[in-house]
Structure formats: structure tokens, C-alpha cells
Amino acid sequence: MGRAEKPLDPDAGPAERFAHGLRELRRRAGSPTYREMSRRAGYSAPTLSGAAAGDRLPSLPVALAYATVCGGDEQEWRSRWQDAGTALAALPTPDAADETAPYRGLARFGTEDSSLFFGRDQLVDEVVGLTLKHRFVALVGASGSGKSSLLRAGLVPALRNLDERDGRPSVIRLCTPGETPLRTHGDLLRTAAGDGDTVVVVDQFEEVFTLCHDPEERADFIRALLGHPPGTAVADGPAPAAPGSRLRVIIGIRADFYGRCAGHAELVDALNTATLLIGPMAPEHVREAVVKPAAVGRLTVERALTDRIVADVAQEPGALPLMSHALLELWRRRRSRTLTLDAYRRIGGIQGAVAHTAEEVFARFDRERAELARSMLLRLITPGEDAPDTRRPADRAELVRSEEAEAVLEALVRARLVTVDGTGADLTHEALITAWPRLRGWVESDRERLRLHRRLTEAARDWEALGRDPGALYRGERLVAARGAFLAADGPEADLTPAEREFLTASIRSGRYVQPVLVLARRFVRSQWWLVFRLALVCSVVIWTVWFLNRPHS
């Protein structure tokens, strides 16, 4: 027996009137459960339940799926949906102050969000204390533990608010490594070293392993952070500060990449000296993170809702972005000034909220835009090799090559699934990879092709950087694999960028695409047919030997 739905007033507004009509249609169909409807409609039970909640107008595909499963006429309900949308568009726009959400969703807190950042006071004090005492500090935590938000909305404002006599730095600089950390941030580090008392905060330090594929540049960047010139040998941690200057570095790194730091001897002493591990939030801190931002936004949170969120999140590593997203969705579904437990249940709670939002966005795409969204999102992921999958920042030009693609990207940005910053784009948080089953399924089904694609993208970029040097083109087994993965009957696959297409086409035309006997032999030996061939050969020898020994003698 499903939970009873709360009453709806059809005169309260267009969304409520449309939802009331859906409920009446379901009642006339015999009141099937949402789980039963889900099996036939192709949408999750929370999504179908939300369509009849009355909080907002559902997407057209979801509304039509709900109606047709309950025996409604598709054309009639399409017309009803359009009328409701027109009526909603005619409603007055809320005040700007009412449009500002006190929750960040999947997005990290920025330095400007310190007034909404709660529940981490003790950790902020600890990081500040380590920063004032040590030349190099590492903040380590699981994905989703809040490292980036702690650094940006906690540490940076706290350092700025210090008195000068308490150690307030004169300059604070913030960066992420990216694909070319030394080339991108080398000038920043050199300038910072001469800026007096300077703090450099390096967020997402794991990018030196996931995005930077040049071991020499990676090592030189690490040496620069420790205050040593590139190319020098380092055996004893950070270098002493230059006269008249004091450069301090704080890095934030995912716990599953912490072990990779052991491959750099120069980091070991520094990490052993000052490392702070972030654990899950205690229940009282989770409560602060839920209630206090609401108070800033003059909102009320039902006590039962707070208790439920605390129970779902406390002592759960990596749950903070999921909680923040759920709170943002609750804010969007608020009743007057109140966040309710009923709305929390409808969006699927902490674990279901991200998938609920992503599916709502995806359901609005037609087939062409859905395929563009799939290709776009997969480009923003680096599949792990003996490590978890990670997000991958990409140039906007790599994602958008048509007006349709531009519209898809804007829809993903509006839903806060993707973040656009200047000319780049990125998944808002890595939690999306694991929390959205559809995206996780895409990654799993295309994992090997994704790995080949990431390598092809890098190879094409290197080829361009080398002035299209023929020596940088694919050959041998790499070309065989790329051709098999990305070459269709009419040419390179459509999901390749122009640069990737040109690189692959040039590799094929260069005359190097000749499958030598050695390449084919190696592939044959690695296949299961090699075992079959060996067994057949042994059997043939045995049969021939038996025949030879038993042949009639003249």
C-alpha cells in the first residue's frame, strides 16, 4: 500500500490544476501504484509521483507517459500541458530576493559563499592553525567530503579575517592544476614567492595525476610548490623561504589519490609534517548545514525533515554534495517559506535527488539532443584505470559544434549538472557519475572506447602542438585500435571533434595503416583462438602418430 498523497487544491494555480487532473485520471484507472506505472511508463516511481505533486509542471514526456499509462488520450493531455505552461508563463515573476537559493546544490561553495557555509567551524580552525605553523599543508578527504568548499568558503575567508598581528597573509591565490600545471601556474608561483607573506591554495591536487600526463611537468610543478627550482633534486621537503618572503601552500587532494604522492620523494616529508584528514560530518554539524542556511534565507525547515536528513547523511562519507543538491531541490519545491519532508520523499531523498533532476532534464530532450547530451557528458569524464572515474574539464569548443549542442549544454548548466567557466566546462561534481544510474551505465558500457577516446584527444592535441608533425601520427596497434573504435563506413564517427577527425584521417592516409603480419600474429596469440589452434595441433600430431605406428607394413 503506497503512502497517501497530500490533498491538492485545483484552484491554487496551473501546476496544481494539472496535477489534480493527473490524479483523477489515475483514480479512474483503478489507482495503480507508482511502482506498477513505472514498469510500463519507463520512468522511475518518484518521477511519476512528482508529476502529480503539484509543486511544478512536469516535463511533457513525463506527463504524457503518466497519462497514457492511465488510459488518457495523448493529444488531450498534450493540449492540457501546453495550456498549463501558458498559464504559468503569465504569472508574475517572484521578487529577485526570493529567487536566491541558500543552498549550492552540486556546485562547490565559493569564497563569496562564506555566509552560507556552516557545520565546519572546527575544521576551519584546524586548517588555519596548520597554515600559520607550516610551510606546506595537505587537506585529504574522500570525494564529496567537502574539501573544495572548506578551502574556498572556509579557509580563504578565515585567513582574510585574521588580524595582521595574528598572521594574516598579504596575498592569497587560488588555483587548480589542470592538464599543464607548471605552464599554467608557474608564473603565479614565481610571483607569489616574491609577494611577501603569501598563501597559495591548490584545490583538486589529484589533477596532477588524472589530467597531467607529462611526468616531468608533474614533478617540476610539485618542486615549484615546495619552493625548489624545476629539475632540482629534493630530498627533505619544502625549501626555506627567501629573505623577505614567506610562501605557504595548502593542497586539497582526494583520499584515493593520496597514495600516488608516495611516488614523489620530495612530497613525503611535507605530507608527513602537516596533513589533515577530513571525515564524515557529525550529526550536530549536519544539522547546522541544513538549518542555518535556511535561516539566512528566512526559511523554515520541518523538524521531521531535518531529523531525516541527519539520519541519512551523518557519518556517511561523500554524501555532502548529494545533501546539498537535495536541499536545493527542496528549496525549489518549498511550500510558502517551508521545506517539507513530503517533498523530500517525492524526490527520492539524498540518493535519489540527483538522478531525479538529471532524468527530468534528459526527458525533455528529443532523440538527437539526447545523443548530444550523452556524448557531451561522456567527454567530461576520465574513466579510471585501477582508480575511480573522475571528471575531466573540457574546452567549450570541444563540446559545442552546433546550435543544438549549445542548447543542450545550456540545459545541463541550468540544471547545475554542468558548470561553465569562461571557455571551459566541467561536471559540477563527480558525485553525478555514481549517483545517476543512466550516466554510470553509459560509462560502464563504453569504458574501453572512452579510454581510447581520451588518448586520441591527447594525441590530436600533441599533433597540433608539434605543427602536425607526421611523426606524431598513430601507427601500428594504436592506429588499428583507433580505426576499429572510431571509423564508420562513411568516415570518422560523428562524436569526434574536427581536430580528432583530421588527426585520425591523416594517420590513415599517411600509409602507416598496414596491418603487418607481426601485429596480426600478436593479436591472434592474445585471443582465445590461439588455445583452439594449439589443441587442434596437438590432436593432429597424436592422430598422425597413431596412424603412423599402426599403418600396415608391406
Coordinates of C-alpha atoms in Angstrom, one line a residue:
M1 CA 0.0 0.0 0.0
G2 CA 1.6 3.3 -1.1
R3 CA 1.7 6.4 1.1
A4 CA -1.3 8.7 0.7
E5 CA -0.8 11.8 -1.4
K6 CA -1.4 15.1 0.2
P7 CA -4.6 16.9 -1.0
L8 CA -4.4 19.3 -3.9
D9 CA -6.4 22.5 -4.5
P10 CA -7.0 22.7 -8.2
D11 CA -7.7 26.4 -7.9
A12 CA -4.3 27.1 -6.3
G13 CA -2.6 27.5 -9.7
P14 CA -1.9 26.0 -13.1
A15 CA 0.6 23.4 -11.8
E16 CA -1.8 22.2 -9.1
R17 CA -4.7 22.1 -11.5
F18 CA -2.7 19.9 -14.0
A19 CA -1.5 17.6 -11.2
H20 CA -5.1 17.3 -9.9
G21 CA -6.2 16.2 -13.3
L22 CA -3.5 13.5 -13.4
R23 CA -4.5 12.2 -10.1
E24 CA -8.2 12.0 -11.2
L25 CA -7.1 10.1 -14.3
R26 CA -5.1 7.6 -12.2
R27 CA -8.1 7.1 -9.8
R28 CA -10.4 6.3 -12.7
A29 CA -7.7 3.8 -13.9
G30 CA -8.1 1.9 -10.7
S31 CA -5.3 3.7 -8.7
P32 CA -2.3 1.6 -9.8
T33 CA 0.7 2.0 -7.6
Y34 CA 3.5 4.2 -9.0
R35 CA 5.8 1.2 -9.0
E36 CA 3.4 -0.6 -11.3
M37 CA 3.1 2.5 -13.5
S38 CA 6.9 2.8 -13.6
R39 CA 7.3 -0.6 -15.2
R40 CA 5.0 0.4 -18.1
A41 CA 6.0 4.1 -18.4
G42 CA 9.8 3.8 -18.5
Y43 CA 10.2 6.4 -15.7
S44 CA 11.0 5.9 -12.1
A45 CA 8.2 5.8 -9.5
P46 CA 9.5 9.1 -7.8
T47 CA 9.5 10.9 -11.1
L48 CA 5.9 9.8 -11.9
S49 CA 4.8 10.7 -8.3
G50 CA 6.4 14.1 -8.6
A51 CA 4.5 14.7 -11.8
A52 CA 1.3 14.7 -9.8
A53 CA 2.6 16.5 -6.8
G54 CA 1.6 20.0 -7.9
D55 CA 4.9 21.6 -7.0
R56 CA 5.7 22.5 -10.6
L57 CA 4.6 21.5 -14.1
P58 CA 6.3 18.2 -15.1
S59 CA 8.1 17.8 -18.4
L60 CA 5.9 16.9 -21.4
P61 CA 7.3 13.4 -21.9
V62 CA 6.8 12.5 -18.2
A63 CA 3.2 14.0 -18.3
L64 CA 2.3 12.0 -21.4
A65 CA 3.8 8.8 -20.0
Y66 CA 1.7 9.2 -16.8
A67 CA -1.4 9.9 -18.8
T68 CA -1.1 7.1 -21.4
V69 CA -0.3 4.5 -18.7
C70 CA -3.6 5.5 -17.0
G71 CA -5.5 5.3 -20.3
G72 CA -5.6 9.0 -21.1
D73 CA -5.6 10.4 -24.6
E74 CA -2.2 11.6 -25.6
Q75 CA -3.4 14.6 -27.7
E76 CA -5.8 15.8 -25.0
W77 CA -3.0 15.7 -22.3
R78 CA -0.5 17.4 -24.7
S79 CA -3.0 20.2 -25.1
R80 CA -3.6 20.4 -21.3
W81 CA 0.1 20.6 -20.7
Q82 CA 0.5 23.4 -23.2
D83 CA -2.4 25.3 -21.6
A84 CA -0.9 24.9 -18.2
G85 CA 2.5 26.1 -19.4
T86 CA 1.0 29.2 -21.0
A87 CA -0.9 30.0 -17.7
L88 CA 2.3 29.6 -15.7
A89 CA 4.2 31.9 -18.0
A90 CA 1.6 34.6 -17.5
L91 CA 2.1 34.5 -13.7
P92 CA 4.0 37.4 -12.1
T93 CA 7.7 36.7 -11.5
P94 CA 8.8 36.4 -7.9
D95 CA 10.9 39.1 -6.3
A96 CA 14.7 38.8 -7.0
A97 CA 15.4 38.2 -3.3
D98 CA 13.1 35.2 -3.4
E99 CA 15.0 33.7 -6.3
T100 CA 18.3 33.4 -4.4
A101 CA 18.7 29.9 -3.1
P102 CA 20.6 29.5 0.2
Y103 CA 21.9 26.1 -1.0
R104 CA 24.6 25.5 -3.6
G105 CA 23.4 22.1 -5.0
L106 CA 26.1 20.0 -6.6
A107 CA 28.3 23.1 -7.1
R108 CA 31.1 23.8 -4.6
F109 CA 30.9 26.8 -2.2
G110 CA 33.0 29.7 -3.5
T111 CA 34.8 32.4 -1.5
E112 CA 31.8 34.6 -1.8
D113 CA 29.5 32.0 -0.2
S114 CA 31.1 32.1 3.3
S115 CA 27.8 33.5 4.8
L116 CA 26.0 30.2 3.8
F117 CA 28.8 27.8 4.8
F118 CA 28.0 26.1 8.1
G119 CA 29.0 23.0 10.1
R120 CA 32.7 23.1 9.5
D121 CA 33.9 25.7 12.1
Q122 CA 36.2 23.3 14.0
L123 CA 37.8 22.0 10.8
V124 CA 38.3 25.6 9.5
D125 CA 40.1 26.5 12.8
E126 CA 42.4 23.4 12.5
V127 CA 43.3 24.2 8.9
V128 CA 44.0 27.9 9.7
G129 CA 46.2 26.7 12.6
L130 CA 48.2 24.4 10.4
T131 CA 48.6 27.0 7.7
L132 CA 50.1 29.5 10.2
K133 CA 52.6 26.9 11.5
H134 CA 53.7 25.1 8.4
R135 CA 55.1 25.9 5.0
F136 CA 53.1 23.1 3.3
V137 CA 49.7 21.6 4.4
A138 CA 47.6 18.9 2.8
L139 CA 43.8 18.5 3.3
V140 CA 42.8 14.9 2.5
G141 CA 39.3 13.5 2.1
A142 CA 37.0 11.3 0.1
S143 CA 35.2 12.7 -3.0
G144 CA 32.2 14.5 -1.7
S145 CA 33.6 15.2 1.7
G146 CA 33.6 19.0 1.1
K147 CA 37.4 19.7 0.6
S148 CA 36.9 22.4 -2.1
S149 CA 34.1 24.2 -0.1
L150 CA 36.2 24.0 3.0
L151 CA 39.2 25.6 1.2
R152 CA 37.2 28.2 -0.6
A153 CA 34.4 29.2 1.7
G154 CA 36.1 28.3 5.0
L155 CA 39.9 28.7 4.9
V156 CA 40.2 31.7 2.5
P157 CA 37.7 34.0 4.3
A158 CA 39.1 32.9 7.7
L159 CA 42.6 33.9 6.6
R160 CA 41.4 37.2 5.2
N161 CA 39.6 38.0 8.5
L162 CA 42.7 37.5 10.7
D163 CA 44.4 40.4 12.3
E164 CA 47.7 41.3 10.8
R165 CA 49.5 40.5 14.1
D166 CA 47.8 37.1 14.1
G167 CA 49.4 36.2 10.8
R168 CA 47.0 37.5 8.1
P169 CA 48.7 36.9 4.7
S170 CA 49.2 39.8 2.4
V171 CA 48.2 37.8 -0.7
I172 CA 46.0 34.7 -1.1
R173 CA 46.0 32.9 -4.5
L174 CA 43.7 30.0 -5.5
C175 CA 44.2 27.6 -8.4
T176 CA 43.6 24.0 -9.7
P177 CA 46.4 22.1 -11.5
G178 CA 44.7 21.3 -14.9
E179 CA 46.5 19.4 -17.7
T180 CA 49.6 21.6 -17.8
P181 CA 50.1 22.8 -14.2
L182 CA 53.6 24.3 -14.4
R183 CA 53.0 26.1 -17.7
T184 CA 49.6 27.4 -16.4
H185 CA 50.6 28.3 -12.9
G186 CA 54.4 28.7 -13.0
D187 CA 54.2 32.5 -13.3
L188 CA 51.7 32.6 -10.4
L189 CA 54.1 30.6 -8.1
R190 CA 57.1 32.7 -9.1
T191 CA 55.2 35.9 -8.5
A192 CA 53.8 34.6 -5.2
A193 CA 57.3 33.7 -3.9
G194 CA 58.1 37.5 -4.2
D195 CA 54.8 38.9 -2.8
G196 CA 55.8 38.8 0.8
D197 CA 53.6 36.7 3.1
T198 CA 51.6 34.7 0.5
V199 CA 49.3 31.7 0.7
V200 CA 48.7 29.6 -2.4
V201 CA 45.7 27.2 -2.2
V202 CA 45.8 24.4 -4.7
D203 CA 42.4 22.8 -5.0
Q204 CA 41.8 19.3 -6.6
F205 CA 45.5 18.4 -6.4
E206 CA 44.7 15.0 -7.8
E207 CA 44.5 16.6 -11.2
V208 CA 48.3 16.3 -11.4
F209 CA 47.7 12.6 -11.7
T210 CA 44.4 12.5 -13.6
L211 CA 44.9 15.3 -16.1
C212 CA 48.6 15.9 -16.4
H213 CA 50.2 13.1 -18.4
D214 CA 53.7 14.5 -18.6
P215 CA 55.7 13.1 -15.6
E216 CA 58.4 15.7 -15.9
E217 CA 56.0 18.6 -15.8
R218 CA 54.2 17.0 -12.9
A219 CA 57.4 16.6 -11.0
D220 CA 58.5 20.2 -11.7
F221 CA 55.1 21.6 -10.6
I222 CA 55.5 19.7 -7.3
R223 CA 59.0 21.0 -6.9
A224 CA 57.7 24.6 -7.5
L225 CA 55.1 24.2 -4.8
L226 CA 57.8 23.1 -2.4
G227 CA 59.8 26.2 -3.3
H228 CA 62.5 24.4 -5.4
P229 CA 63.5 25.3 -9.0
P230 CA 62.3 22.8 -11.7
G231 CA 64.7 20.0 -12.4
T232 CA 66.5 20.1 -9.0
A233 CA 66.7 17.1 -6.7
V234 CA 64.7 17.4 -3.5
A235 CA 65.2 15.1 -0.5
D236 CA 64.0 17.0 2.5
G237 CA 60.6 18.6 1.9
P238 CA 59.9 22.3 1.4
A239 CA 62.7 24.8 0.8
P240 CA 63.3 27.6 3.3
A241 CA 61.6 30.8 2.5
A242 CA 63.5 33.5 0.6
P243 CA 64.6 36.6 2.7
G244 CA 61.7 39.0 3.0
S245 CA 59.1 36.5 1.7
R246 CA 57.1 33.6 3.1
L247 CA 55.3 31.4 0.7
R248 CA 52.9 28.8 2.2
V249 CA 51.0 26.2 0.2
I250 CA 47.8 24.3 1.1
I251 CA 46.7 21.5 -1.2
G252 CA 43.3 19.6 -1.2
I253 CA 43.5 16.1 -2.5
R254 CA 41.1 13.1 -2.8
A255 CA 41.9 10.3 -0.4
D256 CA 42.0 7.7 -3.1
F257 CA 44.9 9.6 -4.8
Y258 CA 46.9 10.2 -1.6
G259 CA 49.0 7.1 -2.1
R260 CA 50.1 8.3 -5.5
C261 CA 52.0 11.1 -3.8
A262 CA 54.4 8.5 -2.4
G263 CA 55.9 8.3 -5.9
H264 CA 57.4 11.7 -5.3
A265 CA 60.0 11.6 -2.6
E266 CA 60.0 15.4 -2.3
L267 CA 56.4 15.3 -1.1
V268 CA 56.8 12.7 1.6
D269 CA 58.4 14.8 4.3
A270 CA 56.0 17.7 3.6
L271 CA 52.9 15.4 3.8
N272 CA 54.1 13.7 7.0
T273 CA 54.6 17.0 8.7
A274 CA 51.1 18.6 8.2
T275 CA 48.2 16.6 6.8
L276 CA 44.6 16.9 8.0
L277 CA 42.2 14.1 7.1
I278 CA 38.5 15.1 6.6
G279 CA 36.0 12.6 7.9
P280 CA 32.2 12.5 7.7
M281 CA 30.2 15.3 9.4
A282 CA 28.9 14.6 12.9
P283 CA 25.1 14.8 13.3
E284 CA 25.1 18.2 15.0
H285 CA 27.2 19.6 12.2
V286 CA 24.9 18.2 9.5
R287 CA 22.0 19.8 11.4
E288 CA 23.8 23.2 11.2
A289 CA 24.5 22.8 7.4
V290 CA 20.7 22.2 6.9
V291 CA 19.1 24.7 9.2
K292 CA 21.4 27.7 9.3
P293 CA 21.5 28.5 5.6
A294 CA 17.7 28.3 5.7
A295 CA 17.6 30.8 8.5
V296 CA 19.8 33.1 6.3
G297 CA 17.2 32.8 3.6
R298 CA 14.3 33.4 6.1
L299 CA 13.1 29.8 5.5
T300 CA 11.7 27.2 7.9
V301 CA 12.8 23.5 7.8
E302 CA 10.3 21.0 9.2
R303 CA 11.9 19.3 12.2
A304 CA 11.0 15.9 10.8
L305 CA 12.8 16.7 7.6
T306 CA 15.9 17.8 9.5
D307 CA 15.9 14.6 11.5
R308 CA 15.6 12.5 8.4
I309 CA 18.4 14.3 6.5
V310 CA 20.7 14.0 9.6
A311 CA 19.9 10.2 9.8
D312 CA 20.6 9.8 6.0
V313 CA 23.9 11.9 5.9
A314 CA 25.6 11.8 9.3
Q315 CA 28.8 9.6 9.3
E316 CA 28.2 8.9 5.6
P317 CA 31.4 9.8 3.6
G318 CA 31.0 11.6 0.3
A319 CA 27.3 12.5 0.9
L320 CA 27.6 16.3 1.2
P321 CA 27.1 17.2 -2.4
L322 CA 24.1 14.9 -2.6
M323 CA 22.7 16.5 0.5
S324 CA 23.3 20.0 -0.9
H325 CA 21.6 19.1 -4.1
A326 CA 18.6 17.6 -2.3
L327 CA 18.3 20.8 -0.2
L328 CA 18.3 22.9 -3.4
E329 CA 15.6 20.8 -4.9
L330 CA 13.6 21.1 -1.7
W331 CA 14.0 24.9 -1.9
R332 CA 12.6 24.8 -5.4
R333 CA 9.6 22.8 -4.1
R334 CA 9.1 24.8 -0.9
R335 CA 5.6 25.5 0.4
S336 CA 5.5 29.2 1.1
R337 CA 8.7 29.5 3.2
T338 CA 8.9 25.9 4.4
L339 CA 11.0 22.9 3.3
T340 CA 8.9 19.8 3.8
L341 CA 9.6 16.1 4.5
D342 CA 6.9 15.3 1.9
A343 CA 8.8 16.9 -0.9
Y344 CA 12.0 15.1 0.3
R345 CA 10.3 11.8 -0.1
R346 CA 9.0 12.7 -3.5
I347 CA 12.4 13.5 -4.9
G348 CA 13.8 10.2 -3.6
G349 CA 15.8 11.5 -0.7
I350 CA 19.5 12.1 -0.6
Q351 CA 20.4 9.2 -3.0
G352 CA 17.5 9.8 -5.5
A353 CA 17.6 13.6 -5.8
V354 CA 20.4 13.9 -8.3
A355 CA 19.1 11.1 -10.5
H356 CA 15.6 12.7 -10.3
T357 CA 16.9 16.1 -11.5
A358 CA 19.1 14.5 -14.2
E359 CA 16.3 12.4 -15.5
E360 CA 13.9 15.3 -15.7
V361 CA 16.4 17.2 -17.8
F362 CA 17.1 14.2 -20.0
A363 CA 13.4 13.5 -20.5
R364 CA 13.0 16.9 -22.2
F365 CA 15.4 16.1 -25.0
D366 CA 14.4 14.6 -28.3
R367 CA 16.4 11.7 -29.7
E368 CA 19.0 14.0 -31.4
R369 CA 19.5 16.1 -28.3
A370 CA 19.6 13.1 -26.0
E371 CA 22.5 11.7 -28.1
L372 CA 24.3 15.0 -28.0
A373 CA 23.9 15.1 -24.2
R374 CA 25.3 11.6 -23.9
S375 CA 28.3 12.4 -26.0
M376 CA 28.8 15.7 -24.1
L377 CA 28.7 14.2 -20.6
L378 CA 31.0 11.3 -21.5
R379 CA 33.6 13.8 -22.8
L380 CA 33.6 15.3 -19.3
I381 CA 34.6 12.0 -17.7
T382 CA 38.0 10.3 -17.5
P383 CA 37.5 6.5 -16.9
G384 CA 39.6 5.2 -14.1
E385 CA 42.4 2.7 -14.7
D386 CA 42.7 0.9 -11.3
A387 CA 41.2 4.0 -9.8
P388 CA 37.7 5.6 -9.6
D389 CA 36.3 7.5 -12.6
T390 CA 37.0 11.3 -12.4
R391 CA 35.6 14.4 -14.1
R392 CA 37.5 16.0 -16.9
P393 CA 37.3 19.7 -17.7
A394 CA 37.0 20.3 -21.5
D395 CA 37.0 23.4 -23.7
R396 CA 33.6 24.6 -24.7
A397 CA 34.6 24.3 -28.3
E398 CA 35.2 20.6 -27.8
L399 CA 31.6 20.1 -26.6
V400 CA 29.6 22.6 -28.8
R401 CA 29.8 22.4 -32.5
S402 CA 26.2 23.3 -33.4
E403 CA 23.2 25.3 -32.2
E404 CA 21.6 22.1 -31.0
A405 CA 24.7 21.3 -28.9
E406 CA 24.6 24.8 -27.5
A407 CA 21.0 24.4 -26.4
V408 CA 21.8 21.0 -24.8
L409 CA 24.8 22.5 -22.8
E410 CA 22.7 25.4 -21.6
A411 CA 20.0 22.9 -20.3
L412 CA 22.7 21.0 -18.4
V413 CA 24.1 24.2 -17.0
R414 CA 20.6 25.5 -15.9
A415 CA 20.1 22.2 -14.0
R416 CA 23.5 22.6 -12.4
L417 CA 24.7 19.3 -13.7
V418 CA 27.5 21.0 -15.7
T419 CA 29.4 24.2 -14.8
V420 CA 30.7 26.6 -17.4
D421 CA 33.6 28.9 -16.6
G422 CA 34.9 31.1 -19.3
T423 CA 35.8 28.9 -22.3
G424 CA 35.7 25.7 -20.2
A425 CA 33.1 23.3 -19.0
D426 CA 33.1 20.6 -16.3
L427 CA 30.8 18.3 -14.4
T428 CA 29.5 20.2 -11.4
H429 CA 30.6 17.3 -9.1
E430 CA 32.0 13.8 -9.5
A431 CA 29.1 12.6 -7.4
L432 CA 27.0 12.8 -10.6
I433 CA 28.9 9.9 -12.1
T434 CA 27.9 7.5 -9.4
A435 CA 24.5 9.0 -8.3
W436 CA 22.9 9.0 -11.8
P437 CA 22.4 5.4 -12.9
R438 CA 22.0 6.3 -16.6
L439 CA 25.3 8.1 -16.7
R440 CA 27.0 5.3 -14.8
G441 CA 25.6 2.8 -17.3
W442 CA 27.0 4.8 -20.2
V443 CA 30.5 4.8 -18.7
E444 CA 30.4 1.1 -17.9
S445 CA 29.2 0.1 -21.4
D446 CA 31.7 2.4 -23.2
R447 CA 34.6 2.2 -20.8
E448 CA 37.3 0.9 -23.2
R449 CA 36.1 3.2 -26.0
L450 CA 36.3 6.1 -23.6
R451 CA 39.9 5.3 -22.7
L452 CA 40.8 5.1 -26.4
H453 CA 38.9 8.4 -26.9
R454 CA 40.9 10.2 -24.1
R455 CA 44.1 9.0 -25.7
L456 CA 43.0 10.1 -29.2
T457 CA 42.1 13.6 -27.9
E458 CA 45.6 14.0 -26.3
A459 CA 47.4 12.6 -29.4
A460 CA 45.5 15.0 -31.6
R461 CA 46.3 18.0 -29.4
D462 CA 50.0 17.0 -29.3
W463 CA 50.0 16.6 -33.1
E464 CA 48.6 20.2 -33.5
A465 CA 51.2 21.5 -30.9
L466 CA 54.0 19.9 -33.0
G467 CA 52.9 21.7 -36.1
R468 CA 51.2 18.5 -37.4
D469 CA 54.4 16.6 -37.5
P470 CA 53.9 13.3 -39.4
G471 CA 56.0 11.5 -36.7
A472 CA 53.2 12.2 -34.1
L473 CA 50.6 10.3 -36.1
Y474 CA 49.2 7.0 -35.0
R475 CA 50.7 3.8 -36.4
G476 CA 50.7 0.1 -35.7
E477 CA 48.4 -1.2 -33.0
R478 CA 47.4 2.2 -31.8
L479 CA 46.0 3.0 -35.2
V480 CA 44.4 -0.4 -35.5
A481 CA 42.5 0.2 -32.2
A482 CA 41.5 3.7 -33.1
R483 CA 40.3 2.8 -36.5
G484 CA 38.2 0.0 -35.1
A485 CA 36.7 2.2 -32.4
F486 CA 36.1 5.5 -34.3
L487 CA 35.9 4.7 -38.1
A488 CA 32.5 4.1 -39.5
A489 CA 31.7 3.1 -43.1
D490 CA 31.3 6.7 -44.2
G491 CA 34.3 8.1 -42.3
P492 CA 35.2 9.0 -38.7
E493 CA 32.5 8.9 -36.1
A494 CA 30.3 12.0 -35.6
D495 CA 31.3 12.3 -31.9
L496 CA 34.9 13.2 -32.8
T497 CA 35.9 16.9 -32.9
P498 CA 37.2 18.3 -36.2
A499 CA 40.8 18.1 -34.8
E500 CA 40.4 14.5 -33.8
R501 CA 38.9 13.6 -37.2
E502 CA 41.7 15.3 -39.0
F503 CA 44.3 13.5 -36.9
L504 CA 42.7 10.1 -37.5
T505 CA 42.3 10.7 -41.2
A506 CA 45.9 11.9 -41.5
S507 CA 47.1 8.8 -39.7
I508 CA 45.2 6.5 -42.1
R509 CA 46.3 8.4 -45.2
S510 CA 49.9 8.5 -44.1
G511 CA 50.4 5.0 -45.4
R512 CA 51.1 3.6 -41.9
Y513 CA 47.8 1.7 -41.8
V514 CA 49.3 -1.6 -42.9
Q515 CA 48.5 -4.4 -40.6
P516 CA 51.8 -6.2 -40.5
V517 CA 52.0 -9.9 -40.0
L518 CA 53.6 -9.4 -36.6
V519 CA 50.7 -7.2 -35.4
L520 CA 48.1 -9.8 -36.6
A521 CA 50.2 -12.6 -35.0
R522 CA 50.3 -10.8 -31.7
R523 CA 46.6 -10.2 -31.7
F524 CA 46.0 -13.8 -32.6
V525 CA 48.2 -15.1 -29.8
R526 CA 46.3 -13.0 -27.3
S527 CA 42.9 -14.3 -28.4
Q528 CA 41.1 -17.4 -27.4
W529 CA 41.7 -18.9 -30.9
W530 CA 45.3 -19.4 -30.0
L531 CA 44.3 -22.0 -27.5
V532 CA 42.0 -23.7 -30.0
F533 CA 44.8 -23.7 -32.6
R534 CA 47.2 -25.3 -30.1
L535 CA 44.7 -28.0 -29.1
A536 CA 44.0 -28.8 -32.7
L537 CA 47.7 -29.0 -33.5
V538 CA 48.2 -31.4 -30.6
C539 CA 45.3 -33.6 -31.7
S540 CA 46.6 -33.7 -35.2
V541 CA 50.0 -34.8 -34.1
V542 CA 48.5 -37.5 -31.9
I543 CA 46.2 -38.8 -34.7
W544 CA 49.1 -38.8 -37.2
T545 CA 51.4 -40.7 -34.7
V546 CA 48.8 -43.4 -34.0
W547 CA 48.2 -43.8 -37.7
F548 CA 51.9 -44.0 -38.4
L549 CA 52.5 -46.6 -35.8
N550 CA 49.6 -48.8 -36.9
R551 CA 49.9 -48.4 -40.6
P552 CA 50.1 -51.8 -42.5
H553 CA 53.6 -52.9 -43.4
S554 CA 54.4 -54.4 -46.8

